[in-house]
């Protein structure tokens, strides 16, 4: 039985009271290293992409000029990074797996002068805590290297080995000892897309290093050393350089270099937005907003410019140690950086967009030499036929054809009731005698003051967004875009349930459209080809990253195909990140949203009537796929209430 200790305490009113506390045994323990490392791994290594990031950054810090990344099963089975860096000694090869073991920090002040990537010394210890790790490393001047085998923080062996100069580290069976965390990993295509994103971040800024990426024996990237423009083009496609403007600005506070996208080449996703500060990729809302503010009134809403910005700041004016992944930073002069970045972006857009429109080398072939003194100017003469009458033709068919191609719409009477005539007077008389309507009448001036009257057979459009029709019980108001989304969504879902992969209702393109993707997105496109074809696209892969579209569904503009598929991939990845994400639903929702008739698009009465009929044939006609209302009904009571 625990002893009881008597203690006095001063109450708020100044009197003394006695408190009794049971004295219990000590409850604070020091965690074992393997448990502490697994907890740290939860912050540092939450998926294969996290381990890839740490290993690539270590290779960069080792001074490597060539790095190979080898993956199997999107990193679940194997993540191997091979570099030709400085290598490690025997003792360093063992110490690097200890917590807080680092070669970059010796005092607290060093945290404010960091120019390397990894510096906290938790990466390898955290990875070794949740995987089977094999490290082979050799320094250039040594004949033999060392091989270290670690499994779940336990060192199995360390012995000399023959290996190339540099370091090769293989991470096998990630999360083998934490099955619960392994079960939370997503599909290989989703995990590979995360690795691809990390790989691009590291490769873009380290353009002096050659990179290769293999996945399941397939080469996805083969990047040679070069300048930044060459590296960006190698990753995102050769056409990327034509869509970018260079940006360069240097002040005492900050130096900005890089590229910003042309306003006419905006995207529907933020996949091509990269900001690097002191060669480190960061996410910073203020800096991203500064760039996008520079595009105000230049790009449509809900579109995003591309940019690749390389910013250099005094390390003492920035704190990079506020987040475990080191992608979030704090600036001392954030407001000044915002203003400089926005101004530099505006300057690049204005300077280079104007330069492309101006001809700086005009032709000098025109002779401006003075005329001789004895030269007498002659009055110009024009010859013409004074008897020519353009309304007199020798062919009746020519006259009729001119009328039909004049651009005036006559509805159902065009071409069938209009007779060819030999003069405009006869054409006018014929039209008047047959009661043809030319779009206006003598009563139009008086009709402006009269309210419009609609019938159920002739729905009205308000602001080219809402379809208004009448019902027995009142008025029906339909949101045309949401209604069309519901119609397309259910149509696509029905075809997916029927496993129909052949394109239906596709319209052939005059010129095939080529779409280019990153290697990981290219694999994902190949995985989704069946679904894409079932929605009316005729699409085939040329290689792992290039696809050619030869036919599309109606209402799809061929100029938007690249952005349409990129948005589809982004929506699909986002849906698969959710615990209960449904593949078919995600794809059909994305395609329906992008292919639907947009609000503000003028529709003919027949088109509006068709939307109404198709909407009420849907299983859930009152809601769009995103859960928002497609229609409202104003009954007689609602209308009476409005007029009280």
C-alpha positions as a printed Julia matrix, in Angstrom:
644×3 Matrix{Float64}:
   0.0    0.0      0.0
   1.33   3.39    -1.0
   2.2    5.82     1.76
   0.29   9.06     2.16
   1.98  12.44     2.23
   0.39  15.54     3.83
   0.96  18.85     2.06
  -0.18  22.39     2.86
  -1.43  24.74     0.22
  -2.48  28.35     0.25
  -6.1   28.82    -0.78
  -7.33  31.81    -2.76
  -8.8   33.38     0.39
  -5.47  33.18     2.19
  -6.31  30.27     4.52
  -4.34  27.09     4.71
  -5.74  23.8      3.5
  -4.2   20.36     3.56
  -4.04  18.15     0.49
  -3.58  14.43     0.5
  -1.87  12.77    -2.42
  -1.19   9.16    -2.95
   2.45   8.67    -3.78
   2.64   6.37    -6.8
   5.61   4.68    -8.43
   7.53   6.39   -11.27
   5.64   6.4    -14.6
   8.09   8.16   -16.95
  10.35   5.82   -18.94
  13.04   6.31   -21.54
  11.94   4.69   -24.79
  14.17   2.02   -26.3
  16.01   3.08   -29.44
  13.99   0.84   -31.75
  10.69   2.28   -30.48
  11.97   5.87   -30.63
  13.17   5.31   -34.19
   9.81   3.9    -35.26
   8.07   6.95   -33.8
  10.5    9.22   -35.66
   9.87   7.19   -38.8
   6.2    8.13   -38.54
   7.23  11.75   -39.09
  10.02  11.2    -41.61
   8.92   8.09   -43.57
   5.17   7.81   -44.07
   5.3    6.28   -47.58
   7.93   5.12   -50.11
   8.23   8.62   -51.58
   9.47   9.92   -48.21
  12.32   7.4    -48.17
  13.18   8.26   -51.78
  13.4   11.95   -50.89
  15.8   11.35   -47.99
  18.05   9.01   -49.97
  18.24  11.3    -53.01
  19.08  14.32   -50.86
  21.83  12.37   -49.09
  23.31  11.48   -52.49
  23.22  15.15   -53.54
  24.94  16.21   -50.32
  27.62  13.58   -50.97
  28.64  15.46   -54.12
  27.35  12.89   -56.59
  27.27  13.73   -60.31
  25.36  10.59   -61.29
  22.44   9.07   -59.35
  20.41   5.96   -60.14
  17.02   5.31   -58.55
  15.73   1.74   -58.85
  12.21   0.83   -57.69
  10.2   -2.34   -57.46
   6.46  -2.36   -56.78
   6.42   1.45   -56.36
   8.96   1.18   -53.53
   7.17  -1.42   -51.44
   9.63  -4.19   -52.28
  12.75  -2.21   -53.17
  14.09   1.35   -53.15
  17.71   1.52   -54.23
  19.78   4.67   -54.73
  23.24   4.36   -56.27
  25.54   7.41   -56.44
  29.15   8.2    -57.3
  29.61  10.59   -54.38
  32.35  10.77   -51.78
  31.38   7.54   -50.0
  31.84   6.83   -46.28
  34.45   5.32   -44.03
  33.79   2.12   -42.07
  32.9    3.98   -38.87
  30.73   6.55   -40.66
  28.84   3.75   -42.41
  27.81   2.46   -39.0
  27.24   5.8    -37.27
  24.97   7.17   -40.02
  22.18   4.9    -38.75
  22.24   6.43   -35.27
  19.64   9.05   -34.38
  20.74  12.67   -34.73
  23.98  11.57   -36.39
  24.87  14.22   -38.95
  27.95  15.67   -40.6
  26.4   19.09   -41.2
  25.53  20.48   -37.75
  28.08  21.04   -34.98
  26.47  23.9    -33.03
  23.02  25.49   -32.73
  24.18  28.5    -34.75
  24.75  26.21   -37.74
  20.96  25.88   -38.1
  20.9   29.44   -39.44
  23.54  28.85   -42.11
  22.25  25.67   -43.72
  22.88  25.2    -47.44
  22.62  21.39   -47.62
  19.56  19.15   -47.78
  19.51  16.65   -44.92
  20.94  17.92   -41.65
  18.9   16.56   -38.73
  20.35  13.05   -38.82
  17.04  11.17   -38.51
  16.54   9.91   -42.06
  18.62   6.74   -42.17
  17.81   5.82   -38.58
  14.07   6.17   -39.3
  14.3    4.19   -42.55
  16.3    1.41   -40.89
  13.65   1.18   -38.16
  10.92   0.16   -40.61
  12.8   -1.72   -43.36
  15.6   -4.11   -44.21
  18.55  -1.97   -45.3
  21.73  -2.9    -47.12
  24.43  -0.21   -47.36
  27.51  -0.57   -49.57
  29.94   2.32   -49.65
  33.55   3.03   -50.57
  35.66   6.14   -50.53
  37.61   6.89   -53.7
  41.06   6.36   -52.16
  40.19   3.03   -50.51
  40.55  -0.32   -52.23
  37.73  -1.97   -50.28
  34.41  -0.65   -49.09
  32.11  -1.74   -46.32
  28.73  -3.47   -46.3
  26.25  -2.93   -43.46
  23.06  -4.99   -43.06
  20.37  -3.61   -40.72
  16.9   -4.94   -40.06
  14.49  -3.01   -37.87
  17.26  -1.01   -36.12
  19.21  -4.19   -35.4
  22.65  -4.4    -37.04
  22.93  -7.85   -38.53
  26.44  -7.55   -39.92
  29.19  -5.19   -41.06
  32.05  -6.48   -43.15
  34.43  -5.37   -45.92
  33.21  -5.74   -49.49
  34.21  -4.91   -53.04
  32.06  -2.16   -54.54
  32.25   0.94   -56.71
  33.32   4.29   -55.28
  30.34   6.09   -53.81
  27.32   4.68   -52.0
  24.6    2.18   -52.82
  21.77   1.86   -50.32
  18.92  -0.61   -50.82
  15.75  -0.35   -48.73
  13.83  -3.62   -48.93
  10.34  -4.56   -47.72
   9.38  -1.17   -46.37
   7.2   -1.36   -43.23
   7.77  -5.13   -42.96
   7.59  -4.87   -39.17
   4.63  -2.44   -39.12
   1.89  -4.2    -41.14
  -0.72  -1.62   -40.19
   1.22   1.18   -41.86
   1.94  -0.98   -44.91
  -1.79  -1.59   -45.29
  -2.37   2.17   -45.52
  -0.28   2.44   -48.69
  -2.25   3.12   -51.87
  -2.14   1.42   -55.25
   1.22   1.2    -56.99
   0.18   3.81   -59.57
  -0.66   6.32   -56.83
   2.51   5.64   -54.81
   4.59   5.86   -57.98
   3.08   9.27   -58.77
   4.23  10.52   -55.35
   7.73   9.19   -55.99
   7.69  10.8    -59.44
   6.82  14.16   -57.87
   9.71  13.88   -55.39
  12.1   12.78   -58.13
  11.21  15.78   -60.31
  11.68  18.22   -57.43
  15.19  16.92   -56.8
  16.12  16.59   -60.49
  14.93  20.07   -61.57
  17.08  22.03   -59.17
  20.12  19.72   -59.43
  20.47  20.03   -63.19
  24.24  19.44   -62.96
  23.59  15.84   -61.86
  22.63  13.0    -64.23
  19.62  10.96   -63.05
  18.0    7.69   -64.09
  14.82   6.13   -62.73
  13.88   2.48   -63.28
  10.61   0.94   -62.12
  10.06  -2.81   -62.35
  12.86  -3.03   -64.89
  11.47  -0.23   -67.11
  13.43   2.99   -67.68
  11.19   5.96   -66.87
  13.73   8.81   -66.8
  17.18   9.23   -68.31
  18.25  12.79   -67.53
  21.64  14.07   -68.61
  23.45  16.92   -66.92
  22.73  20.31   -68.5
  21.34  23.75   -67.81
  17.99  24.36   -66.1
  16.08  24.92   -69.33
  17.33  21.61   -70.73
  16.42  19.79   -67.53
  12.89  21.22   -67.47
  12.38  20.29   -71.12
  13.7   16.76   -70.49
  11.24  16.21   -67.64
   8.11  17.93   -68.94
   8.57  17.54   -72.7
  10.44  19.39   -75.41
   7.5   21.73   -76.04
   7.69  23.12   -72.51
  10.42  25.63   -73.38
   8.12  27.28   -75.94
   5.52  27.93   -73.23
   7.83  29.75   -70.8
   9.34  33.22   -70.37
  12.69  33.66   -68.58
  12.66  35.67   -65.37
  15.66  37.29   -63.72
  15.82  39.81   -60.89
  18.55  40.53   -58.36
  18.38  42.78   -55.29
  20.31  43.05   -52.06
  17.6   41.02   -50.36
  16.94  38.23   -52.85
  17.95  36.85   -56.24
  15.27  35.34   -58.49
  15.98  33.28   -61.61
  13.9   30.82   -63.57
  10.92  30.67   -65.89
   7.24  31.64   -65.8
   4.53  30.35   -68.1
   2.94  32.32   -70.91
  -0.62  33.42   -70.06
  -2.03  31.57   -73.08
  -0.63  28.26   -71.79
  -2.24  28.08   -68.35
  -3.27  24.77   -66.81
  -6.18  23.48   -64.78
  -3.88  22.02   -62.12
  -0.86  23.25   -60.18
   1.35  20.37   -61.36
   3.91  22.69   -62.96
   4.47  25.1    -60.08
   7.88  24.84   -58.45
   9.62  27.23   -56.06
  13.13  26.48   -54.83
  14.79  28.52   -52.09
  18.53  27.98   -51.72
  18.15  24.86   -53.92
  15.46  23.42   -51.65
  11.89  22.82   -52.88
   9.39  24.64   -50.68
   5.67  25.25   -50.4
   4.91  28.83   -49.44
   1.45  30.31   -49.85
   2.62  33.93   -49.91
   5.19  33.38   -52.67
   2.77  31.31   -54.75
   0.15  34.02   -54.38
   2.68  36.67   -55.43
   3.27  34.89   -58.74
  -0.42  34.28   -59.41
  -1.26  37.92   -58.58
   1.01  38.93   -61.45
  -1.34  37.06   -63.81
  -4.45  38.92   -62.61
  -6.8   39.71   -65.52
  -4.51  37.79   -67.89
  -5.79  34.23   -67.35
  -9.28  32.74   -66.83
 -10.56  31.87   -63.38
  -9.64  28.48   -61.95
  -6.61  28.17   -64.17
  -3.03  28.25   -62.96
   0.23  29.42   -64.56
   3.34  27.28   -64.76
   6.52  28.52   -63.11
   9.96  27.25   -62.11
  11.57  29.75   -59.75
  15.02  29.5    -58.16
  15.39  31.94   -55.27
  18.58  32.65   -53.36
  18.29  34.22   -49.89
  20.78  34.75   -47.09
  20.4   31.58   -44.93
  20.3   33.74   -41.82
  17.06  35.34   -43.12
  15.22  32.03   -43.43
  14.24  29.17   -41.1
  13.97  25.77   -42.81
  13.58  23.68   -39.67
   9.91  24.28   -38.91
   8.55  21.1    -40.52
   9.83  17.49   -40.52
   9.84  17.3    -44.33
  11.51  20.74   -44.59
   9.12  21.85   -47.37
   7.76  24.74   -45.28
   9.95  27.7    -44.41
   9.75  31.06   -42.68
  11.18  34.31   -44.06
  12.24  37.33   -42.07
  11.35  39.67   -44.97
   8.23  37.94   -46.27
   6.4   41.12   -47.36
   9.39  42.42   -49.28
   9.87  39.05   -50.99
   6.2   39.05   -51.99
   6.49  42.45   -53.65
   9.77  41.63   -55.42
   8.51  38.31   -56.78
   5.26  39.77   -58.06
   7.04  42.68   -59.73
   9.64  40.4    -61.32
   6.92  38.13   -62.72
   4.97  41.08   -64.13
   8.13  42.4    -65.71
   8.92  39.07   -67.39
   5.39  38.7    -68.77
   5.28  42.25   -70.09
   8.83  42.38   -71.44
   8.94  39.11   -73.35
   5.32  39.01   -74.53
   5.81  42.44   -76.11
   9.16  41.52   -77.63
   7.64  38.64   -79.57
   5.14  40.95   -81.26
   7.6   43.58   -82.49
   9.58  43.22   -85.69
  13.03  44.63   -84.94
  14.41  44.05   -88.45
  11.98  45.68   -90.89
  12.53  45.21   -94.61
  14.56  47.95   -96.34
  13.78  46.96   -99.93
  11.67  50.09  -100.59
  13.52  52.79  -102.51
  13.05  56.23  -100.94
  15.51  58.06  -103.2
  14.35  61.58  -104.26
  12.75  62.07  -107.69
  14.7   63.9   -110.42
  14.17  67.66  -110.68
  12.71  67.38  -114.21
  10.14  64.75  -113.12
   6.47  65.8   -113.51
   3.93  63.83  -111.45
   1.12  62.27  -113.49
  -2.46  62.13  -112.29
  -3.45  58.48  -111.78
  -6.23  57.1   -113.98
  -8.67  54.31  -113.14
 -10.41  52.3   -115.82
 -13.86  50.85  -115.11
 -17.05  49.74  -116.87
 -19.77  52.31  -116.2
 -22.48  49.84  -117.33
 -21.52  47.11  -114.85
 -24.37  46.01  -112.51
 -23.42  43.44  -109.86
 -27.05  42.39  -109.44
 -27.37  41.24  -113.04
 -26.08  37.68  -113.41
 -26.12  35.26  -116.29
 -26.77  32.2   -114.12
 -29.79  31.72  -111.89
 -27.97  29.14  -109.81
 -25.22  31.68  -109.04
 -27.81  34.13  -107.76
 -29.51  31.54  -105.58
 -26.19  30.34  -104.2
 -25.21  33.86  -103.24
 -28.42  34.28  -101.3
 -28.03  31.05   -99.44
 -24.45  31.83   -98.44
 -25.16  35.4    -97.37
 -25.18  34.45   -93.69
 -28.88  35.14   -93.01
 -30.71  32.3    -91.28
 -34.16  31.47   -92.54
 -34.88  28.45   -90.38
 -36.63  25.65   -92.27
 -37.32  27.86   -95.29
 -33.66  28.23   -96.26
 -32.9   26.76   -99.65
 -36.28  25.04  -100.02
 -38.71  27.94  -100.31
 -36.34  30.67  -101.53
 -36.39  30.81  -105.32
 -33.38  32.07  -107.28
 -33.91  35.51  -108.76
 -32.01  37.83  -111.0
 -32.05  40.92  -108.78
 -32.31  41.89  -105.14
 -35.68  43.55  -105.76
 -37.15  40.27  -106.98
 -35.61  38.39  -104.02
 -37.16  40.84  -101.56
 -40.54  40.64  -103.27
 -40.44  36.84  -103.21
 -39.53  36.77   -99.52
 -42.3   39.25   -98.64
 -44.92  37.33  -100.61
 -44.02  34.07   -98.8
 -44.06  35.67   -95.32
 -40.41  34.91   -94.5
 -39.11  36.25   -91.18
 -35.74  38.01   -91.25
 -35.32  38.18   -87.44
 -37.3   41.41   -86.92
 -40.67  42.93   -87.75
 -42.35  46.3    -87.82
 -43.9   45.59   -84.41
 -40.57  45.04   -82.65
 -40.39  48.57   -81.28
 -43.72  48.13   -79.53
 -42.92  44.58   -78.44
 -39.94  45.73   -76.31
 -42.27  46.85   -73.57
 -44.19  43.56   -73.5
 -43.15  40.72   -71.15
 -41.9   37.51   -72.76
 -44.29  34.58   -72.69
 -42.96  31.01   -72.68
 -44.65  27.68   -73.16
 -43.56  24.22   -71.99
 -42.42  23.46   -75.55
 -40.2   26.54   -75.68
 -38.0   26.83   -72.58
 -36.2   30.1    -71.94
 -32.6   30.73   -70.97
 -31.58  33.25   -68.31
 -28.02  34.53   -68.62
 -27.17  31.41   -70.65
 -26.95  29.54   -67.35
 -30.46  28.73   -66.17
 -33.14  26.96   -68.2
 -36.66  28.11   -67.32
 -39.72  26.1    -68.24
 -43.28  25.72   -66.99
 -44.87  22.86   -65.11
 -48.45  22.24   -64.1
 -47.43  23.08   -60.55
 -45.34  26.16   -61.29
 -41.96  27.14   -62.75
 -38.97  24.86   -63.28
 -35.46  26.42   -63.12
 -32.54  24.17   -64.13
 -28.82  24.88   -63.86
 -27.67  23.79   -67.31
 -24.09  22.85   -66.4
 -24.97  20.81   -63.32
 -27.81  19.12   -65.18
 -25.53  18.12   -68.03
 -22.95  16.84   -65.52
 -25.62  14.56   -64.02
 -26.66  13.32   -67.47
 -23.08  12.55   -68.56
 -22.16  11.02   -65.2
 -24.98   8.49   -65.28
 -24.31   7.74   -68.94
 -20.64   7.05   -68.2
 -21.44   4.97   -65.12
 -23.93   2.85   -67.1
 -21.27   2.14   -69.69
 -18.72   1.23   -67.02
 -21.19  -1.21   -65.43
 -21.74  -2.75   -68.85
 -17.94  -3.02   -69.37
 -18.22  -1.23   -72.71
 -14.79  -0.15   -73.87
 -15.52   0.86   -77.47
 -15.92   4.57   -78.22
 -19.54   5.63   -78.76
 -20.65   8.89   -80.36
 -17.08   9.93   -81.14
 -16.42  12.61   -83.75
 -13.33  12.22   -85.89
 -10.68  14.94   -85.56
  -9.37  16.61   -88.69
  -5.85  16.47   -87.24
  -4.82  13.99   -84.5
  -3.83  15.59   -81.19
  -0.7   14.43   -79.34
  -0.66  14.56   -75.53
   2.55  14.12   -73.53
   2.77  13.12   -69.86
   5.41  12.39   -67.27
   6.47   8.72   -67.03
   4.31   8.02   -63.96
   1.3    9.82   -65.43
   1.91   7.97   -68.69
   1.61   4.64   -66.87
  -1.55   5.87   -65.19
  -2.99   6.92   -68.57
  -2.28   3.43   -69.9
  -4.11   1.99   -66.91
  -7.17   4.17   -67.6
  -7.32   3.74   -71.38
 -10.35   1.44   -71.2
 -12.38   3.94   -69.21
 -11.31   6.85   -71.42
 -12.26   5.01   -74.6
 -15.66   4.07   -73.23
 -16.46   7.78   -72.89
 -16.07   8.43   -76.61
 -12.33   8.99   -77.1
 -10.29   7.19   -79.74
  -6.85   7.24   -78.12
  -3.73   5.11   -78.52
  -0.3    5.15   -76.92
   2.75   5.87   -79.05
   5.16   5.16   -76.21
   5.18   5.22   -72.41
   4.62   8.99   -72.22
   2.92   9.98   -75.5
  -0.68   9.36   -76.56
  -2.49  10.32   -79.77
  -6.2   11.19   -79.87
  -8.0   10.77   -83.2
 -11.65  11.17   -82.09
 -13.46  12.81   -79.2
 -17.01  12.99   -77.83
 -19.17  16.0    -78.84
 -18.61  19.3    -77.0
 -14.92  18.5    -76.39
 -12.48  20.95   -77.94
  -9.33  19.3    -79.28
  -7.25  22.23   -78.02
  -8.14  21.36   -74.41
  -7.34  17.64   -74.49
  -3.99  17.93   -72.7
  -5.47  19.85   -69.77
  -8.57  17.6    -69.76
  -6.5   14.46   -69.28
  -4.19  16.13   -66.76
  -7.21  17.13   -64.67
  -8.58  13.6    -64.97
  -5.32  12.17   -63.61
  -5.23  14.72   -60.78
  -8.83  13.95   -59.79
  -8.18  10.22   -59.96
  -5.09  10.46   -57.74
  -7.01  12.57   -55.24
  -9.86  10.06   -55.12
  -7.49   7.13   -54.68
  -5.87   8.9    -51.74
  -9.16   8.59   -49.87
  -9.72   5.45   -47.87
 -12.9    4.42   -49.67
 -12.24   6.07   -53.03
 -14.08   4.42   -55.94
 -12.2    4.2    -59.22
 -15.12   4.33   -61.65
 -16.95   7.06   -59.74
 -13.85   9.27   -59.63
 -13.19   8.91   -63.36
 -16.81   9.45   -64.4
 -17.2   12.48   -62.12
 -14.07  14.11   -63.48
 -14.95  13.54   -67.12
 -18.57  14.62   -66.66
 -17.49  17.85   -64.97
 -15.05  18.72   -67.74
 -17.18  17.66   -70.72
 -20.44  19.22   -69.54
 -21.85  22.32   -71.24
 -20.49  25.22   -69.22
 -22.59  27.93   -67.61
 -22.74  30.92   -69.94
 -22.93  28.81   -73.11
 -25.87  29.84   -75.35
 -28.26  26.97   -76.12
 -30.97  26.58   -78.73
 -34.54  25.79   -77.51
 -34.19  22.26   -78.86
 -30.99  21.76   -76.85
 -32.6   23.06   -73.67
 -35.59  20.79   -74.2
 -33.25  17.83   -74.71
 -31.45  18.57   -71.42
 -34.78  18.7    -69.58
 -35.89  15.38   -71.02
 -32.58  13.61   -70.35
 -32.34  15.03   -66.83
 -35.71  13.67   -65.75
 -34.71  10.29   -67.18
 -31.77  10.13   -64.73
 -31.9    8.11   -61.53
 -31.02  11.15   -59.39
 -32.18  14.13   -61.45
 -32.22  16.69   -58.65
 -28.52  16.52   -57.71
 -25.27  16.94   -59.63
 -22.48  14.36   -59.08
 -20.91  16.73   -56.53
 -24.14  16.83   -54.5
 -25.28  20.32   -55.52
 -28.81  21.01   -56.76
 -29.51  20.78   -60.47
 -32.99  22.35   -60.31
 -35.51  24.19   -58.22
 -39.3   24.27   -58.63
 -41.28  27.4    -57.76
 -44.86  26.3    -57.14
 -47.92  28.52   -56.98
 -47.57  29.12   -53.25
 -43.94  30.19   -53.69
 -44.92  32.67   -56.37
 -47.78  34.07   -54.34
 -45.42  34.5    -51.39
 -43.03  36.52   -53.55
 -45.78  38.94   -54.56
 -47.07  39.71   -51.07
